[in-house]
Short mmCIF file of C-alpha atoms in Angstrom, two decimals:
data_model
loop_
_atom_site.label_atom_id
_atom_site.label_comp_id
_atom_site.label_asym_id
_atom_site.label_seq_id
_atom_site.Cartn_x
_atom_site.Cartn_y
_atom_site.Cartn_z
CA UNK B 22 145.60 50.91 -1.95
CA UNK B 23 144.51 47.30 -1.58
CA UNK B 24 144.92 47.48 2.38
CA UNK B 25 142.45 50.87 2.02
CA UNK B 26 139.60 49.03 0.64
CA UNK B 27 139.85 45.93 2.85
CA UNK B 28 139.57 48.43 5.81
CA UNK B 29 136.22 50.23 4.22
CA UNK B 30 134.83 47.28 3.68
CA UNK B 31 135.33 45.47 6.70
CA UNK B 32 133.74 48.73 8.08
CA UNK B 33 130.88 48.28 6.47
CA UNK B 34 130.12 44.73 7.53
CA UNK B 35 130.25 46.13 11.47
CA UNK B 36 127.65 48.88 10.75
CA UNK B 37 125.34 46.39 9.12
CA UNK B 38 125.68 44.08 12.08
CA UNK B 39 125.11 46.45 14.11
CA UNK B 40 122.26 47.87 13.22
CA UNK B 41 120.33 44.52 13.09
CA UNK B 42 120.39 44.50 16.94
CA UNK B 43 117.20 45.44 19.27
CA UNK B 44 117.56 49.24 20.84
CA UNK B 45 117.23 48.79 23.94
CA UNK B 46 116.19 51.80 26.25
CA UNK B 47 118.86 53.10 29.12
CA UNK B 48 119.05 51.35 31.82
CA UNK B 49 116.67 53.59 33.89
CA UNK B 50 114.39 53.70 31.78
CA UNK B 51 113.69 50.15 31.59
CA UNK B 52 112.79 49.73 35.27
CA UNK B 53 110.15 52.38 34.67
CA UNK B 54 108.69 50.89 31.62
CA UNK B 55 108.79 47.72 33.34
CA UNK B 56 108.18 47.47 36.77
CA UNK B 57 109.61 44.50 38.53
CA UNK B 58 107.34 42.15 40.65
CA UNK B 59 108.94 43.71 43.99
CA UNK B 60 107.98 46.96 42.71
CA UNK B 61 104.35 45.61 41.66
CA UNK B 62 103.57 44.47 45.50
CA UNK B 63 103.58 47.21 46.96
CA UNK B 64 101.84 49.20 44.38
CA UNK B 65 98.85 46.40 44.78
CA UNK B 66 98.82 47.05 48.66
CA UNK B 67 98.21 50.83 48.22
CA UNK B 68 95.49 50.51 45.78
CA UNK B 69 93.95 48.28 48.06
CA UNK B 70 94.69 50.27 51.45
CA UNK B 71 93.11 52.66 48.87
CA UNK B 72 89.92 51.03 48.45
CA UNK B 73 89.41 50.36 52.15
CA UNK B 74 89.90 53.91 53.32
CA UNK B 75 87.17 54.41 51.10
CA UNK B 76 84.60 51.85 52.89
CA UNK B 77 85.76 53.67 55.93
CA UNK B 78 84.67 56.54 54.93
CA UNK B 79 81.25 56.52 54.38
CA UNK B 80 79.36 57.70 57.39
CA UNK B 81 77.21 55.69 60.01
CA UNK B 82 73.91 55.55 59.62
CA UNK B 83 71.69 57.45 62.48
CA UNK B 84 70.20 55.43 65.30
CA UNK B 85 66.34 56.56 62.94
CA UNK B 86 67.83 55.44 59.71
CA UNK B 87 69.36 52.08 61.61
CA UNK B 88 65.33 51.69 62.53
CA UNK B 89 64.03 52.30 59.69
CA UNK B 90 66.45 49.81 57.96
CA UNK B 91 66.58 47.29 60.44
CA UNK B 92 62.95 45.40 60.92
CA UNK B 93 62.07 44.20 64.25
CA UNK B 94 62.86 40.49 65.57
CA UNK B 95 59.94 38.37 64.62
CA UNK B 96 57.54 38.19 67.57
CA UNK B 97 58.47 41.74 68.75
CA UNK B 98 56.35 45.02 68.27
CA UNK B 99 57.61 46.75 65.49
CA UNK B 100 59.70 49.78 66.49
CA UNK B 101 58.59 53.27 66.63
CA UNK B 102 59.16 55.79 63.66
CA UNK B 103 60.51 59.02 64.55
CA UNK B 104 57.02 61.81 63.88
CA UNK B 105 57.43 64.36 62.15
CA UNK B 106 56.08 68.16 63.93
CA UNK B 107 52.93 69.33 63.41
CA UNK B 108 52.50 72.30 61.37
CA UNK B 109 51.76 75.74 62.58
CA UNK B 110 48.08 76.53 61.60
CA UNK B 111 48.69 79.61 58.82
CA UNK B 112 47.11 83.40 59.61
CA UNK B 113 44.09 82.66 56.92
CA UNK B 114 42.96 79.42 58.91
CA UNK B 115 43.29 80.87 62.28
CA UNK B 116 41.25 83.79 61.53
CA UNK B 117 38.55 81.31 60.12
CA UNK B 118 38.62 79.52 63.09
CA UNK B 119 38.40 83.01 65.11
CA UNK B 120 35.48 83.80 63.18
CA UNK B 121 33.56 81.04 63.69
CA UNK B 122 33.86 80.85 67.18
CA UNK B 123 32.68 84.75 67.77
CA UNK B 124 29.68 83.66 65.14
CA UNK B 125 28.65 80.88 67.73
CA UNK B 126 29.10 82.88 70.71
CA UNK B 127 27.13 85.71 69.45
CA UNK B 128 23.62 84.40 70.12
CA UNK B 129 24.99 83.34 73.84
CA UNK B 130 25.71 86.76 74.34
CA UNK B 131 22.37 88.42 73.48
CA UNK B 132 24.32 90.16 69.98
CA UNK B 133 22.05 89.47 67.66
CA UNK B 134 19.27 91.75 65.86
CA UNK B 135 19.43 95.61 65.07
CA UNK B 136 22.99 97.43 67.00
CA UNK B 137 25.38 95.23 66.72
CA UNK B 138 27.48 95.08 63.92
CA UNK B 139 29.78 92.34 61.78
CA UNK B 140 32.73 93.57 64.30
CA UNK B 141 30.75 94.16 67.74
CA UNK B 142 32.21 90.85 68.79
CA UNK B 143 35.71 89.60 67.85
CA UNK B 144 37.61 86.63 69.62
CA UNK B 145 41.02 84.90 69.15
CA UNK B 146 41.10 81.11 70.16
CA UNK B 147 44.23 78.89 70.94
CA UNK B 148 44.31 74.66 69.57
CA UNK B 149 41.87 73.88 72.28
CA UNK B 150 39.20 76.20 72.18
CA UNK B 151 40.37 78.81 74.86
CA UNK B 152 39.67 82.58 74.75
CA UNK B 153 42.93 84.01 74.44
CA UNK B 154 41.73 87.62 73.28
CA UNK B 155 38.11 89.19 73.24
CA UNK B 156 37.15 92.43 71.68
CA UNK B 157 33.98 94.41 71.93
CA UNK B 158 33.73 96.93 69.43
CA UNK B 159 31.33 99.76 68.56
CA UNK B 160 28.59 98.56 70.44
CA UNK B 161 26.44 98.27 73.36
CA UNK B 162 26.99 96.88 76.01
CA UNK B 163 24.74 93.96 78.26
CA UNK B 164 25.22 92.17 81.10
CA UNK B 165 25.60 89.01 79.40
CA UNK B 166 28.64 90.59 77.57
CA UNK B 167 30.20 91.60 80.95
CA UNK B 168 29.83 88.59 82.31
CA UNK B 169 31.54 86.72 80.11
CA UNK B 170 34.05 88.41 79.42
CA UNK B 171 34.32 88.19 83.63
CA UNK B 172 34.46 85.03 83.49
CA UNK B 173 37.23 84.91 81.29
CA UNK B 174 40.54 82.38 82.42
CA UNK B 175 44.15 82.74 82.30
CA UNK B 176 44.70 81.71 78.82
CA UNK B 177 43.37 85.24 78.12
CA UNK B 178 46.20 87.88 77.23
CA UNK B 179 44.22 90.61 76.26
CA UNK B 180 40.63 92.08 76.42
CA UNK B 181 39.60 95.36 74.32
CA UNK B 182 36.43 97.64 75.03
CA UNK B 183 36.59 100.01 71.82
CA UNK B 184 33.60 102.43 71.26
CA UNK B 185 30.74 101.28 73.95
CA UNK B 186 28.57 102.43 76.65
CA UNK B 187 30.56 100.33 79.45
CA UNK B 188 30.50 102.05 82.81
CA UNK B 189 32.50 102.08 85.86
CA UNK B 190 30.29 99.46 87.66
CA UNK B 191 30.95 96.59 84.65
CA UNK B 192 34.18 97.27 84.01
CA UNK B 193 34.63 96.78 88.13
CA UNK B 194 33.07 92.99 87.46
CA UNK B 195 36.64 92.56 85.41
CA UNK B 196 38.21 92.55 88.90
CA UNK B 197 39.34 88.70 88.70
CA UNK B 198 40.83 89.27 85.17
CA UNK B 199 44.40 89.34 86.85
CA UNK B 200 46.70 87.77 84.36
CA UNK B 201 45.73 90.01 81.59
CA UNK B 202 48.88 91.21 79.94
CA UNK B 203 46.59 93.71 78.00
CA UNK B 204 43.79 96.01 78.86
CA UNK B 205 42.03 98.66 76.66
CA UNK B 206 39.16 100.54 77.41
CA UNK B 207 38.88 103.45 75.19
CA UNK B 208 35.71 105.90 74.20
CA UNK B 209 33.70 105.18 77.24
CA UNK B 210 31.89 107.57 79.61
CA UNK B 211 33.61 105.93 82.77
CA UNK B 212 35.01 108.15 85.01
CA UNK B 213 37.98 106.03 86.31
CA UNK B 214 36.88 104.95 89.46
CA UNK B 215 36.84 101.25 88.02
CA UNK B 216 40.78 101.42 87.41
CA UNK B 217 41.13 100.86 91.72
CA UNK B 218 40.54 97.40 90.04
CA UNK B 219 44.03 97.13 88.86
CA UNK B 220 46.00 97.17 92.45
CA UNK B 221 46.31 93.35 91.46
CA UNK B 222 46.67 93.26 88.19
CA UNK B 223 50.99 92.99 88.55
CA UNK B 224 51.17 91.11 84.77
CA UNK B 225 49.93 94.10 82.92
CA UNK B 226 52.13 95.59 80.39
CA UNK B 227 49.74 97.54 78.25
CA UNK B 228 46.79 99.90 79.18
CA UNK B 229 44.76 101.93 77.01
CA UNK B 230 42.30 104.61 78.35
CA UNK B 231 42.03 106.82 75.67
CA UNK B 232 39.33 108.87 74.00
CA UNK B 233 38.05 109.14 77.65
CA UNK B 234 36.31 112.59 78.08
CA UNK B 235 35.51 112.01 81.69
CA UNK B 236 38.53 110.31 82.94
CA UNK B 237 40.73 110.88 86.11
CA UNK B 238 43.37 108.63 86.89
CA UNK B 239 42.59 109.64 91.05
CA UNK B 240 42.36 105.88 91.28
CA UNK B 241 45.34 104.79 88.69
CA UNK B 242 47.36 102.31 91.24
CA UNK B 243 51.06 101.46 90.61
CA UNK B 244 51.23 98.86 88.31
CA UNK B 245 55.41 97.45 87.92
CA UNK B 246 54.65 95.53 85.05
CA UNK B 247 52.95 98.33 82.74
CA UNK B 248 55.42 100.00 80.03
CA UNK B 249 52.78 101.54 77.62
CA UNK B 250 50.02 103.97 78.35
CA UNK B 251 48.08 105.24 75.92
CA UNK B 252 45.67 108.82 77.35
CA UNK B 253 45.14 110.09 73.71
CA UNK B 254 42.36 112.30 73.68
CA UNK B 255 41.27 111.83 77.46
CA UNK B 256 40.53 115.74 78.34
CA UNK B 257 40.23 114.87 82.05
CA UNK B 258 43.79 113.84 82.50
CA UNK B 259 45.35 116.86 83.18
CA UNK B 260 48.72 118.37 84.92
CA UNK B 261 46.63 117.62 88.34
CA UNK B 262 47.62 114.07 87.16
CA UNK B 263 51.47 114.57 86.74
CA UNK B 264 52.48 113.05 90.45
CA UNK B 265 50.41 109.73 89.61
CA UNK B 266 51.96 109.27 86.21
CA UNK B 267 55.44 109.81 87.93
CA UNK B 268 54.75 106.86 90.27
CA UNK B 269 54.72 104.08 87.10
CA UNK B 270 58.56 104.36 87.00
CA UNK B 271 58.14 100.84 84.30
CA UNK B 272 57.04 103.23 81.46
CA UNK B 273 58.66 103.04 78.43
CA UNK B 274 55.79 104.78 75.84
CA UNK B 275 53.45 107.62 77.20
CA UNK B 276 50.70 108.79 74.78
CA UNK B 277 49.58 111.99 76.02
CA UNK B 278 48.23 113.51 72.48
CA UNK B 279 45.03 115.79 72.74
CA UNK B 280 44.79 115.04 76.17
CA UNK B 281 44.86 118.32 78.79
CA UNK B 282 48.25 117.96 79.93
CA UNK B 283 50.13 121.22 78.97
CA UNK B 284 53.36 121.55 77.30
CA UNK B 285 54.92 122.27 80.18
CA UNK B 286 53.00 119.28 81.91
CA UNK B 287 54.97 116.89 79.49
CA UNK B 288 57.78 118.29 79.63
CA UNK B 289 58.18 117.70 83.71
CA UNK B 290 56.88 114.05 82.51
CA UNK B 291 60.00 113.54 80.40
CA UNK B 292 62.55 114.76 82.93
CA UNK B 293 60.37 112.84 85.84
CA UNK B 294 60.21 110.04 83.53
CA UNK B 295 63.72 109.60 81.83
CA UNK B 296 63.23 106.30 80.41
CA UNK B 297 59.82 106.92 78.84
CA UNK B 298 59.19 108.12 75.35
CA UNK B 299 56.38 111.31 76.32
CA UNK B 300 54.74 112.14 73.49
CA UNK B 301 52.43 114.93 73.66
#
């Protein structure tokens, strides 16, 4: 009995000995808690090798920006500054300007006083003051009128005679007019002996003759540049006038409404003219 209670109690001595030690974690455990100095060198030269991947990264500035930043030597002219582009003038300025510039030319013209109207006289102008469009409109017609729109150069795309008087013999003083890309002259009592005018005219790419009642295209010549003719309302152009339409092989639009070619007329058009819309 004695022997058992020696034994429990020097049992009981170990456990309390024991359990005053430090725990210490397992052995793997304790390099990750507490990395050695080999360990920490390398970890320092990726968190550097870090940081200067990042100062690599930011991007170079521009040849402008390196201007901009960099002054110029003393003693030098300083450098010059990229400009920026001009701006576009907007539609409600340019038709201002447009305004203003038919007002002045009016008086030039003889347009002033009792038959001419707000619209008689319409231009469009470019930066520099040229004509690049005139339009006569609803009015009558004077030999100052014809001459300057004669005397028109080639920054002038298009000219328009709407509603007027003009006759064959002015509209033949628009001979020199060559580089017009646009030519309308519409409710006039020519006859269309002018249009031998056009035999030089090889930038033209839209012609208007409509509203014509006297009209014959006898002296239409080929033009290779046109691709729209308009011969609404002209009663003179008739199926007489089939064979010179068939010669402008460049048509792509044919107005033939309320003129006097027949239905059969346009129809011969269309298979003459395959790839030209005919409407009739």
């Amino acid at each position: 009995m004695l022997k058992v209670v020696l034994s429990l109690i020097s049992l009981s001595l170990i456990f309390s000995l024991t359990g005053c030690q430090d725990v210490q974690p397992p052995p793997d455990q304790q390099g990750a808690a507490n990395p050695s100095p080999a360990e920490e060198a390398p970890m320092a030269q990726a968190v550097t090798r870090v940081g200067e991947a990042g100062a690599q990264s930011q991007p170079e500035a521009t040849p402008a920006a390196q201007a901009e930043m960099t002054p110029a030597p003393e003693g030098q002219p300083a450098q010059k500054q990229p400009q920026a582009k001009p701006r576009k003038m907007n539609a409600g300025l340019r038709m201002a300007r447009d305004k203003e510039a038919a007002k002045a030319l009016r008086p030039k013209l003889g347009m002033e006083g009792a038959g001419f109207g707000p619209f008689a006289l319409q231009v469009n102008v470019d930066d520099d003051g040229n004509y690049t469009g005139v339009t006569l409109y609803n009015t009558k017609v004077n030999d100052k009128m014809v001459d300057f729109v004669a005397g028109l150069d080639d920054h002038t795309e298009y000219v328009m005679v709407q509603n007027t008087d003009i006759t064959d013999e002015q509209v033949a003083r628009f001979a020199k007019l060559k580089f017009l890309k646009r030519l309308e002259i519409s409710g006039a009592p020519i006859s269309g002996a002018c249009l031998v005018i056009l035999k030089d005219f090889d930038k033209l790419e839209k012609l208007n003759l409509s509203s014509n009642p006297y009209m014959s295209l006898n002296h239409l010549p080929e033009l290779p540049a046109l691709t729209e003719l308009n011969l609404l309302s002209s009663k003179g152009i008739t199926d007489a006038s089939i064979p010179k339409l068939a010669t402008l092989k460049g048509l792509k639009s044919l107005s033939l409404y309320d003129s006097g070619i027949t239905e059969a007329g346009a129809a011969k058009l269309q298979e003459l003219l395959p790839d030209c819309e005919v409407s009739h």
